[in-house]
Amino acid sequence: MPIIAQIEDNFLASCNTRPLNYLRYIDDILIIWTASEKELLAFHQRFNQFHPTINLALNHSYSHIIFLDTTTYIKNGIIQTSLYQKPTGRPAYLMWDSLHPHHIKKSIVFRQALRYNQICSNLDDRNKHLHSLRKTFVNQGYHP
C-alpha cells in the first residue's frame, strides 16, 4: 500500500466523525461531508496536524465542488455530476489531417463522447457538452 494511503487509513481510523465518501487521485481529494461545518474544519485541522509533511488546502461549498474534471452538486437531494472545464482551458485534440492512423483519431472522438456521457448525470447538460465537443472536433477537421 502506498505511504499516503497508509497515512490516510490511519488518520480516518482515528476519527470519530468521518466523511461519507473520501476519494483521492494523486494529490486531489474529494470528501463528501454530512456532519457540521465546524466538524469539517476540525477534521481538516486534525488532518494537517496528523503528519508533519502533509498539509491540505480546504475548499468547501454547500452548493457545488470541483474535483478534477467534474463539478459535483446536489439537486433535489440527489448528488449530480457535470463536466468541469477551466475557463481558460482549450481542448486540444489531434487534427484530422495528422498522420496518425484513422482508428486512433476515431477512438479519440469515441472516448471523449463516452467520458462526457459518464461524467454528466443530467441529460440536458450532457447534450450541451456533447454539442460543444462536436463543434470542437469539426473545427479541427473531423467529419460529422
CSV table of C-alpha atoms in Angstrom, one decimal:
chain,number,residue,atom,x,y,z
A,1,MET,CA,0.0,0.0,0.0
A,2,PRO,CA,1.4,3.4,-0.9
A,3,ILE,CA,2.6,5.5,2.0
A,4,ILE,CA,-0.1,8.3,1.5
A,5,ALA,CA,-2.8,5.6,1.6
A,6,GLN,CA,-1.5,4.2,4.9
A,7,ILE,CA,-1.4,7.7,6.4
A,8,GLU,CA,-5.0,8.3,5.2
A,9,ASP,CA,-6.2,5.0,6.5
A,10,ASN,CA,-4.5,5.6,9.9
A,11,PHE,CA,-6.0,9.1,10.1
A,12,LEU,CA,-9.5,8.1,9.1
A,13,ALA,CA,-9.4,5.2,11.6
A,14,SER,CA,-8.6,7.7,14.4
A,15,CYS,CA,-11.5,9.9,13.6
A,16,ASN,CA,-14.8,9.9,15.4
A,17,THR,CA,-16.5,11.9,12.6
A,18,ARG,CA,-15.7,10.6,9.2
A,19,PRO,CA,-16.6,11.7,5.7
A,20,LEU,CA,-19.5,10.0,3.9
A,21,ASN,CA,-17.1,9.5,0.9
A,22,TYR,CA,-13.3,10.1,0.6
A,23,LEU,CA,-11.8,9.9,-2.9
A,24,ARG,CA,-8.2,10.7,-3.8
A,25,TYR,CA,-6.5,10.9,-7.2
A,26,ILE,CA,-2.8,11.7,-6.8
A,27,ASP,CA,-2.9,14.9,-4.8
A,28,ASP,CA,-6.6,15.9,-5.3
A,29,ILE,CA,-9.1,14.8,-2.7
A,30,LEU,CA,-12.9,14.9,-2.8
A,31,ILE,CA,-14.7,14.5,0.5
A,32,ILE,CA,-18.5,14.2,0.8
A,33,TRP,CA,-19.2,15.6,4.3
A,34,THR,CA,-22.5,15.3,6.1
A,35,ALA,CA,-21.6,16.5,9.6
A,36,SER,CA,-21.4,20.2,10.6
A,37,GLU,CA,-19.1,22.8,9.1
A,38,LYS,CA,-17.5,23.1,12.5
A,39,GLU,CA,-16.7,19.4,12.5
A,40,LEU,CA,-15.3,19.7,8.9
A,41,LEU,CA,-13.0,22.4,9.9
A,42,ALA,CA,-11.8,20.4,12.9
A,43,PHE,CA,-11.3,17.3,10.7
A,44,HIS,CA,-9.2,19.4,8.3
A,45,GLN,CA,-7.1,20.9,11.1
A,46,ARG,CA,-6.5,17.4,12.6
A,47,PHE,CA,-5.6,16.0,9.2
A,48,ASN,CA,-3.0,18.8,8.7
A,49,GLN,CA,-1.5,18.0,12.2
A,50,PHE,CA,-1.5,14.2,11.6
A,51,HIS,CA,1.6,14.1,9.5
A,52,PRO,CA,4.5,16.7,9.6
A,53,THR,CA,4.9,17.0,5.8
A,54,ILE,CA,1.2,16.8,4.6
A,55,ASN,CA,-0.7,20.0,4.5
A,56,LEU,CA,-4.1,20.1,2.7
A,57,ALA,CA,-5.9,23.1,1.4
A,58,LEU,CA,-9.7,23.1,2.1
A,59,ASN,CA,-12.2,24.3,-0.5
A,60,HIS,CA,-15.8,23.7,0.6
A,61,SER,CA,-19.2,24.7,-0.6
A,62,TYR,CA,-22.8,24.0,0.2
A,63,SER,CA,-23.7,24.2,-3.5
A,64,HIS,CA,-21.0,22.6,-5.6
A,65,ILE,CA,-17.4,21.4,-5.6
A,66,ILE,CA,-15.0,20.9,-8.4
A,67,PHE,CA,-12.8,17.8,-8.4
A,68,LEU,CA,-10.6,17.0,-11.4
A,69,ASP,CA,-12.8,17.4,-14.5
A,70,THR,CA,-16.1,17.2,-12.7
A,71,THR,CA,-18.4,19.5,-10.8
A,72,THR,CA,-20.4,17.7,-8.1
A,73,TYR,CA,-23.6,19.3,-6.7
A,74,ILE,CA,-26.8,18.3,-5.0
A,75,LYS,CA,-30.1,18.9,-6.8
A,76,ASN,CA,-33.4,17.8,-5.2
A,77,GLY,CA,-31.5,15.8,-2.6
A,78,ILE,CA,-29.6,13.8,-5.2
A,79,ILE,CA,-25.8,14.1,-5.9
A,80,GLN,CA,-25.3,15.1,-9.5
A,81,THR,CA,-22.2,15.5,-11.6
A,82,SER,CA,-21.3,17.6,-14.6
A,83,LEU,CA,-18.2,18.2,-16.7
A,84,TYR,CA,-15.9,20.9,-15.5
A,85,GLN,CA,-13.6,22.8,-17.8
A,86,LYS,CA,-11.4,25.6,-16.7
A,87,PRO,CA,-12.5,29.0,-18.1
A,88,THR,CA,-9.0,29.4,-19.7
A,89,GLY,CA,-8.9,25.8,-20.8
A,90,ARG,CA,-9.0,25.0,-24.5
A,91,PRO,CA,-9.4,21.4,-25.6
A,92,ALA,CA,-6.6,20.2,-27.9
A,93,TYR,CA,-7.1,17.1,-29.9
A,94,LEU,CA,-5.2,15.7,-32.9
A,95,MET,CA,-6.0,17.5,-36.1
A,96,TRP,CA,-7.9,15.2,-38.5
A,97,ASP,CA,-5.1,15.7,-41.2
A,98,SER,CA,-2.4,14.4,-38.8
A,99,LEU,CA,-0.5,11.3,-39.9
A,100,HIS,CA,-1.9,9.2,-37.1
A,101,PRO,CA,-4.0,6.2,-38.2
A,102,HIS,CA,-7.7,6.8,-38.6
A,103,HIS,CA,-8.7,4.3,-36.0
A,104,ILE,CA,-6.7,6.4,-33.4
A,105,LYS,CA,-8.5,9.6,-34.4
A,106,LYS,CA,-11.9,7.9,-34.3
A,107,SER,CA,-11.2,6.4,-30.9
A,108,ILE,CA,-10.3,9.9,-29.5
A,109,VAL,CA,-13.8,11.1,-30.6
A,110,PHE,CA,-15.5,8.0,-29.2
A,111,ARG,CA,-13.6,8.1,-25.9
A,112,GLN,CA,-14.3,11.8,-25.3
A,113,ALA,CA,-18.0,11.3,-26.0
A,114,LEU,CA,-18.1,8.3,-23.7
A,115,ARG,CA,-16.3,10.3,-21.0
A,116,TYR,CA,-18.9,13.1,-21.2
A,117,ASN,CA,-21.7,10.5,-21.0
A,118,GLN,CA,-20.1,9.0,-17.9
A,119,ILE,CA,-19.5,12.3,-16.2
A,120,CYS,CA,-22.7,14.2,-16.9
A,121,SER,CA,-25.7,12.9,-14.8
A,122,ASN,CA,-28.2,15.4,-16.3
A,123,LEU,CA,-29.3,14.7,-19.9
A,124,ASP,CA,-29.7,18.3,-20.9
A,125,ASP,CA,-26.3,19.2,-19.5
A,126,ARG,CA,-24.7,16.1,-21.2
A,127,ASN,CA,-26.2,17.1,-24.6
A,128,LYS,CA,-24.9,20.7,-24.2
A,129,HIS,CA,-21.4,19.4,-23.6
A,130,LEU,CA,-21.6,16.8,-26.4
A,131,HIS,CA,-22.7,19.6,-28.8
A,132,SER,CA,-19.7,21.7,-27.8
A,133,LEU,CA,-17.4,18.6,-28.2
A,134,ARG,CA,-18.8,18.0,-31.7
A,135,LYS,CA,-18.1,21.6,-32.7
A,136,THR,CA,-14.5,21.3,-31.4
A,137,PHE,CA,-13.8,18.2,-33.5
A,138,VAL,CA,-15.4,19.7,-36.6
A,139,ASN,CA,-13.3,22.8,-36.1
A,140,GLN,CA,-10.2,20.5,-36.1
A,141,GLY,CA,-11.2,19.0,-39.4
A,142,TYR,CA,-13.1,15.9,-38.2
A,143,HIS,CA,-16.1,14.9,-40.3
A,144,PRO,CA,-19.5,15.0,-38.6
